[in-house]
Tab-separated table of C-alpha atoms and ligand atoms in Angstrom:
chain	number	residue	atom	x	y	z
S	295	UNK	CA	-13.642	21.059	-10.864
S	296	UNK	CA	-12.246	19.318	-7.774
S	297	UNK	CA	-9.437	21.059	-5.882
S	298	UNK	CA	-7.202	18.034	-5.318
S	299	UNK	CA	-4.943	19.685	-2.759
S	300	UNK	CA	-7.882	20.646	-0.529
S	301	UNK	CA	-9.552	17.271	-0.962
S	302	UNK	CA	-6.302	15.478	-0.087
S	303	UNK	CA	-6.050	17.422	3.135
S	304	UNK	CA	-9.569	16.282	4.132
S	305	UNK	CA	-8.752	12.681	3.196
S	306	UNK	CA	-5.685	12.870	5.454
S	307	UNK	CA	-7.940	13.868	8.380
S	308	UNK	CA	-10.213	10.892	7.669
S	309	UNK	CA	-7.281	8.445	7.353
S	310	UNK	CA	-5.858	9.703	10.657
S	311	UNK	CA	-9.257	9.318	12.331
S	312	UNK	CA	-9.369	5.704	11.092
S	313	UNK	CA	-5.818	5.174	12.334
S	314	UNK	CA	-6.642	6.554	15.792
S	315	UNK	CA	-9.517	4.061	16.038
S	316	UNK	CA	-7.102	1.231	15.090
S	317	UNK	CA	-4.629	2.404	17.745
S	318	UNK	CA	-7.234	2.664	20.460
S	319	UNK	CA	-8.690	-0.820	19.722
S	320	UNK	CA	-5.172	-2.261	19.665
S	321	UNK	CA	-4.806	-1.545	23.414
S	322	UNK	CA	-7.427	-4.193	24.257
S	323	UNK	CA	-7.279	-6.317	21.102
S	324	UNK	CA	-7.716	-10.070	21.625
S	325	UNK	CA	-6.504	-12.631	19.097
S	326	UNK	CA	-9.725	-14.647	19.516
S	327	UNK	CA	-11.505	-11.893	17.523
S	328	UNK	CA	-9.574	-12.901	14.398
S	329	UNK	CA	-11.075	-14.879	11.504
S	330	UNK	CA	-8.943	-16.562	8.796
S	331	UNK	CA	-10.625	-15.489	5.533
S	332	UNK	CA	-8.004	-17.193	3.320
S	333	UNK	CA	-4.880	-19.212	4.046
S	334	UNK	CA	-3.036	-17.089	6.688
S	335	UNK	CA	-5.087	-14.071	5.511
S	336	UNK	CA	-6.784	-12.623	8.571
S	337	UNK	CA	-9.567	-10.168	9.394
S	338	UNK	CA	-11.338	-8.955	12.524
S	339	UNK	CA	-14.081	-6.530	13.551
S	340	UNK	CA	-11.383	-3.828	13.628
S	341	UNK	CA	-10.786	-3.962	9.846
S	342	UNK	CA	-14.533	-3.889	9.175
S	343	UNK	CA	-15.416	-1.114	11.631
S	344	UNK	CA	-12.546	1.051	10.364
S	345	UNK	CA	-13.708	0.501	6.798
S	346	UNK	CA	-17.302	1.510	7.674
S	347	UNK	CA	-16.037	4.692	9.322
S	348	UNK	CA	-13.924	5.570	6.251
S	349	UNK	CA	-16.743	4.818	3.816
S	350	UNK	CA	-19.184	7.025	5.760
S	351	UNK	CA	-16.795	10.006	5.899
S	352	UNK	CA	-15.603	9.661	2.291
S	353	UNK	CA	-19.201	9.370	1.008
S	354	UNK	CA	-19.958	12.722	2.637
S	355	UNK	CA	-16.860	14.215	1.010
S	356	UNK	CA	-17.605	13.068	-2.553
S	357	UNK	CA	-21.152	11.630	-2.879
S	358	UNK	CA	-20.665	10.856	-6.601
S	359	UNK	CA	-17.846	8.350	-5.948
S	360	UNK	CA	-18.111	4.576	-5.678
S	361	UNK	CA	-15.890	2.284	-3.564
S	362	UNK	CA	-13.511	-0.625	-3.960
S	363	UNK	CA	-12.668	-1.844	-0.468
S	364	UNK	CA	-10.781	-4.806	0.946
S	365	UNK	CA	-13.475	-5.872	3.413
S	366	UNK	CA	-16.407	-5.376	1.018
S	367	UNK	CA	-18.630	-3.558	3.538
S	368	UNK	CA	-19.986	-1.482	0.631
S	369	UNK	CA	-21.131	-2.494	-2.844
S	370	UNK	CA	-19.099	-1.432	-5.897
S	371	UNK	CA	-21.018	0.445	-8.616
S	372	UNK	CA	-19.785	1.554	-12.027
S	373	UNK	CA	-18.920	5.279	-11.630
S	374	UNK	CA	-16.156	7.630	-12.809
S	375	UNK	CA	-14.815	8.477	-9.341
S	376	UNK	CA	-13.778	5.619	-7.083
S	377	UNK	CA	-12.349	5.451	-3.565
S	378	UNK	CA	-9.967	2.488	-3.185
S	379	UNK	CA	-9.580	1.558	0.466
S	380	UNK	CA	-7.597	-0.789	2.644
S	381	UNK	CA	-8.761	0.037	6.188
S	382	UNK	CA	-5.919	-1.935	7.767
S	383	UNK	CA	-2.916	-2.806	5.633
S	384	UNK	CA	-0.553	-4.937	7.662
S	385	UNK	CA	-3.299	-6.886	9.415
S	386	UNK	CA	-0.944	-9.652	10.533
S	387	UNK	CA	1.355	-7.063	12.120
S	388	UNK	CA	-1.644	-5.524	13.895
S	389	UNK	CA	-2.910	-8.845	15.214
S	390	UNK	CA	0.523	-9.686	16.591
S	391	UNK	CA	1.166	-6.175	17.961
S	392	UNK	CA	3.988	-5.688	15.484
S	393	UNK	CA	4.729	-2.650	13.282
S	394	UNK	CA	4.001	-1.138	10.753
S	395	UNK	CA	0.305	-1.015	9.829
S	396	UNK	CA	-1.671	1.595	7.926
S	397	UNK	CA	-4.901	3.021	6.632
S	398	UNK	CA	-4.697	3.367	2.846
S	399	UNK	CA	-7.056	5.503	0.726
S	400	UNK	CA	-6.805	6.344	-2.978
S	401	UNK	CA	-9.154	8.235	-5.263
S	402	UNK	CA	-9.260	7.392	-8.953
S	403	UNK	CA	-11.123	8.926	-11.888
S	404	UNK	CA	-11.703	6.565	-14.823
S	405	UNK	CA	-8.750	4.450	-13.583
S	406	UNK	CA	-6.401	7.439	-13.265
S	407	UNK	CA	-5.069	7.913	-9.731
S	408	UNK	CA	-5.815	11.414	-8.386
S	409	UNK	CA	-5.130	11.127	-4.643
S	410	UNK	CA	-3.147	8.765	-2.422
S	411	UNK	CA	-3.174	8.963	1.379
S	412	UNK	CA	-1.550	6.453	3.742
S	413	UNK	CA	-1.539	6.894	7.496
S	414	UNK	CA	1.004	4.658	9.233
S	415	UNK	CA	-0.340	4.368	12.734
S	416	UNK	CA	2.690	3.210	14.718
S	417	UNK	CA	4.930	6.150	13.751
S	418	UNK	CA	2.072	8.652	13.400
S	419	UNK	CA	3.139	9.296	9.798
S	420	UNK	CA	0.718	10.575	7.177
S	421	UNK	CA	2.050	10.168	3.616
S	422	UNK	CA	0.054	11.784	0.838
S	423	UNK	CA	0.130	12.929	-2.765
S	424	UNK	CA	-2.219	14.310	-5.360
S	425	UNK	CA	-1.777	14.172	-9.115
S	426	UNK	CA	0.943	16.597	-10.277
S	427	UNK	CA	1.162	17.993	-6.728
S	428	UNK	CA	4.281	16.115	-5.408
S	429	UNK	CA	4.377	13.802	-2.371
S	430	UNK	CA	4.517	14.674	1.334
S	431	UNK	CA	5.019	13.186	4.787
S	432	UNK	CA	3.404	15.099	7.669
S	433	UNK	CA	3.611	18.352	5.688
S	434	UNK	CA	7.149	18.005	4.331
S	435	UNK	CA	7.850	17.143	0.703
S	436	UNK	CA	9.458	13.730	0.198
S	437	UNK	CA	11.594	12.327	-2.607
S	438	UNK	CA	12.927	8.923	-3.563
S	439	UNK	CA	16.582	8.072	-2.913
S	440	UNK	CA	19.479	8.611	-5.309
S	441	UNK	CA	21.103	5.165	-5.029
S	442	UNK	CA	22.256	4.193	-8.514
S	443	UNK	CA	22.623	0.419	-8.348
S	444	UNK	CA	21.159	-2.658	-6.711
S	445	UNK	CA	24.504	-3.324	-5.037
S	446	UNK	CA	23.967	-0.212	-2.887
S	447	UNK	CA	20.235	-0.669	-2.398
S	448	UNK	CA	18.191	-1.159	0.756
S	449	UNK	CA	15.553	-3.574	-0.556
S	450	UNK	CA	12.086	-4.379	0.770
S	451	UNK	CA	10.498	-7.677	-0.294
S	452	UNK	CA	6.920	-8.755	0.349
S	453	UNK	CA	5.658	-12.192	1.308
S	454	UNK	CA	2.119	-12.414	-0.139
S	455	UNK	CA	-0.467	-14.904	1.126
S	456	UNK	CA	-0.129	-16.945	-2.076
S	457	UNK	CA	2.985	-18.697	-0.749
S	458	UNK	CA	2.955	-21.732	-3.024
S	459	UNK	CA	2.938	-19.699	-6.238
S	460	UNK	CA	5.370	-17.048	-4.975
S	461	UNK	CA	7.979	-19.302	-3.362
S	462	UNK	CA	10.101	-19.761	-6.530
S	463	UNK	CA	10.170	-15.971	-7.020
S	464	UNK	CA	11.098	-15.072	-3.455
S	465	UNK	CA	13.743	-17.792	-3.379
S	466	UNK	CA	15.221	-16.402	-6.600
S	467	UNK	CA	15.163	-12.820	-5.292
S	468	UNK	CA	16.806	-13.854	-2.036
S	469	UNK	CA	19.432	-15.788	-3.958
S	470	UNK	CA	20.163	-12.802	-6.230
S	471	UNK	CA	19.992	-10.030	-3.633
S	472	UNK	CA	21.105	-11.418	-0.270
S	473	UNK	CA	24.777	-10.489	0.067
S	474	UNK	CA	24.636	-8.310	-3.062
S	475	UNK	CA	22.216	-5.553	-2.088
S	476	UNK	CA	23.062	-3.415	0.923
S	477	UNK	CA	20.363	-5.193	2.951
S	478	UNK	CA	16.919	-6.817	2.674
S	479	UNK	CA	13.834	-6.294	4.852
S	480	UNK	CA	10.339	-7.812	4.970
S	481	UNK	CA	8.061	-5.412	6.866
S	482	UNK	CA	4.588	-6.857	6.149
S	483	UNK	CA	2.627	-3.836	4.931
S	484	UNK	CA	2.550	-3.146	1.208
S	485	UNK	CA	1.166	0.358	1.725
S	486	UNK	CA	3.957	1.410	4.044
S	487	UNK	CA	6.542	-0.350	1.847
S	488	UNK	CA	5.541	1.954	-1.008
S	489	UNK	CA	5.646	5.033	1.237
S	490	UNK	CA	9.136	4.096	2.399
S	491	UNK	CA	10.280	3.925	-1.242
S	492	UNK	CA	8.717	7.365	-1.786
S	493	UNK	CA	10.481	8.768	1.271
S	494	UNK	CA	13.877	7.377	0.199
S	495	UNK	CA	14.041	4.862	3.064
S	496	UNK	CA	13.896	1.856	0.722
S	497	UNK	CA	15.393	2.016	-2.775
S	498	UNK	CA	13.348	-0.892	-4.125
S	499	UNK	CA	10.232	-2.896	-3.214
S	500	UNK	CA	9.014	-6.043	-4.985
S	501	UNK	CA	5.859	-8.059	-4.281
S	502	UNK	CA	3.280	-10.096	-6.224
S	503	UNK	CA	-0.269	-11.280	-5.600
S	504	UNK	CA	-1.338	-8.064	-3.907
S	505	UNK	CA	-4.519	-6.146	-4.627
S	506	UNK	CA	-5.425	-2.679	-5.818
S	507	UNK	CA	-6.400	-1.613	-2.267
S	508	UNK	CA	-2.873	-2.578	-1.126
S	509	UNK	CA	-1.045	-0.493	-3.729
S	510	UNK	CA	-3.245	2.231	-5.310
S	511	UNK	CA	-2.548	5.023	-2.802
S	512	UNK	CA	1.113	4.080	-2.429
S	513	UNK	CA	1.625	3.942	-6.179
S	514	UNK	CA	0.670	7.597	-6.620
S	515	UNK	CA	2.817	8.584	-3.635
S	516	UNK	CA	5.819	6.798	-5.202
S	517	UNK	CA	5.230	8.432	-8.596
S	518	UNK	CA	4.785	11.917	-7.152
S	519	UNK	CA	7.995	11.438	-5.133
S	520	UNK	CA	9.938	10.789	-8.362
S	521	UNK	CA	9.851	6.991	-8.228
S	522	UNK	CA	8.735	4.373	-10.706
S	523	UNK	CA	6.167	1.612	-10.249
S	524	UNK	CA	5.453	-1.099	-12.813
S	525	UNK	CA	4.458	-4.716	-13.083
S	526	UNK	CA	7.128	-7.437	-13.399
S	527	UNK	CA	7.491	-6.712	-17.149
S	528	UNK	CA	8.207	-3.033	-16.532
S	529	UNK	CA	4.725	-2.078	-17.783
S	530	UNK	CA	1.465	-0.643	-16.393
S	531	UNK	CA	0.757	-2.054	-12.916
S	532	UNK	CA	-2.824	-0.830	-12.432
S	533	UNK	CA	-4.723	-3.868	-13.689
S	534	UNK	CA	-2.403	-6.507	-12.239
S	535	UNK	CA	-1.222	-7.801	-8.882
S	536	UNK	CA	2.582	-7.816	-9.260
S	537	UNK	CA	4.573	-4.743	-8.306
S	538	UNK	CA	8.081	-3.364	-8.652
S	539	UNK	CA	8.478	0.083	-7.052
S	540	UNK	CA	11.781	1.885	-6.980
S	541	UNK	CA	13.667	5.132	-6.909
S	542	UNK	CA	13.624	4.888	-10.768
S	543	UNK	CA	17.436	4.584	-10.950
S	544	UNK	CA	17.519	0.868	-10.026
S	545	UNK	CA	14.257	-0.028	-11.781
S	546	UNK	CA	15.625	-1.641	-14.951
S	547	UNK	CA	18.098	-3.728	-12.964
S	548	UNK	CA	15.261	-4.886	-10.700
S	549	UNK	CA	12.882	-5.767	-13.542
S	550	UNK	CA	15.655	-7.830	-15.203
S	551	UNK	CA	15.830	-9.995	-12.072
S	552	UNK	CA	12.218	-11.024	-12.691
S	553	UNK	CA	12.510	-12.089	-16.346
S	554	UNK	CA	12.677	-15.845	-15.512
S	555	UNK	CA	9.099	-15.572	-14.183
S	556	UNK	CA	7.426	-13.635	-16.969
S	557	UNK	CA	4.507	-15.618	-18.281
S	558	UNK	CA	4.488	-18.062	-15.370
S	559	UNK	CA	2.916	-15.897	-12.624
L	932	LIP	C1	-1.193	-7.447	3.187
L	932	LIP	C2	0.014	-6.610	2.859
L	932	LIP	C3	1.251	-7.449	3.120
L	932	LIP	C4	1.289	-8.344	1.934
L	932	LIP	C5	0.045	-9.185	1.856
L	932	LIP	C6	-1.243	-8.402	2.027
L	932	LIP	P1	-3.450	-6.818	4.470
L	932	LIP	O1	-2.388	-6.669	3.260
L	932	LIP	O2	0.128	-5.403	3.113
L	932	LIP	O3	2.439	-6.712	3.127
L	932	LIP	O4	2.433	-9.143	1.973
L	932	LIP	O5	0.042	-9.807	0.590
L	932	LIP	O6	-1.633	-7.753	0.895
L	932	LIP	O7	-4.062	-8.174	4.328
L	932	LIP	O8	-2.720	-6.665	5.726
L	932	LIP	O9	-4.414	-5.716	4.198
């Protein structure tokens, strides 16, 4: 029987080690090292080397687990335990020396999330949670906010790479929320967006066309901090790509905003 609290603590050490490598490479990072793997979707040796480091350390920690990783440096095999890794979430921020960017690591067992660890490099913040163990930031328990309505909410929106398909949605959200919500931000790192909901910094975060390595760790951290995370229909998010994460209190209001797009995304 795995002790999730102890395992989480070791995963935090590994995520921080990955983050320290990202920070040290950033000092000399050159934009000519960047490759465009999809439209405006970038990667460099830094993402790949960080991923290899994480895979090596996590394999030693739990040899029976397989991997789903953004940069595909390791082959996925069908197994019960699975590490889900984004070695550098917020790549465009990193490339442009902007903040935030993170290492994101989740562990699942038969699709159930057991551990979520996100290390945000720029603020030296390690967010983590394990199933039924609550959520923490650098050793202190965190909780979602208590804002009761969208009118009071500090809202984070994402701009996924799939701009053509998402433009009608983001335009609609801007139209509905700009001037109504307390304020809107677009920070450029799905993993940290979820952590900020968990820590009560943001009250709501909405994004579509993101992948399991972007949201798996953050999803558990949000849930263990008392928040809610669903797809755009208010249902299970795990198999999809569209995410609404909130402090729970504003969730229904937020999901209602998305009803014009159900079935078309
Ligand atoms: C990115 C996110 C970003 C989101 C993009 C993408 P990457 O991950 O974190 O916030 O808008 O769709 O998923 O490419 O930096 O790992």
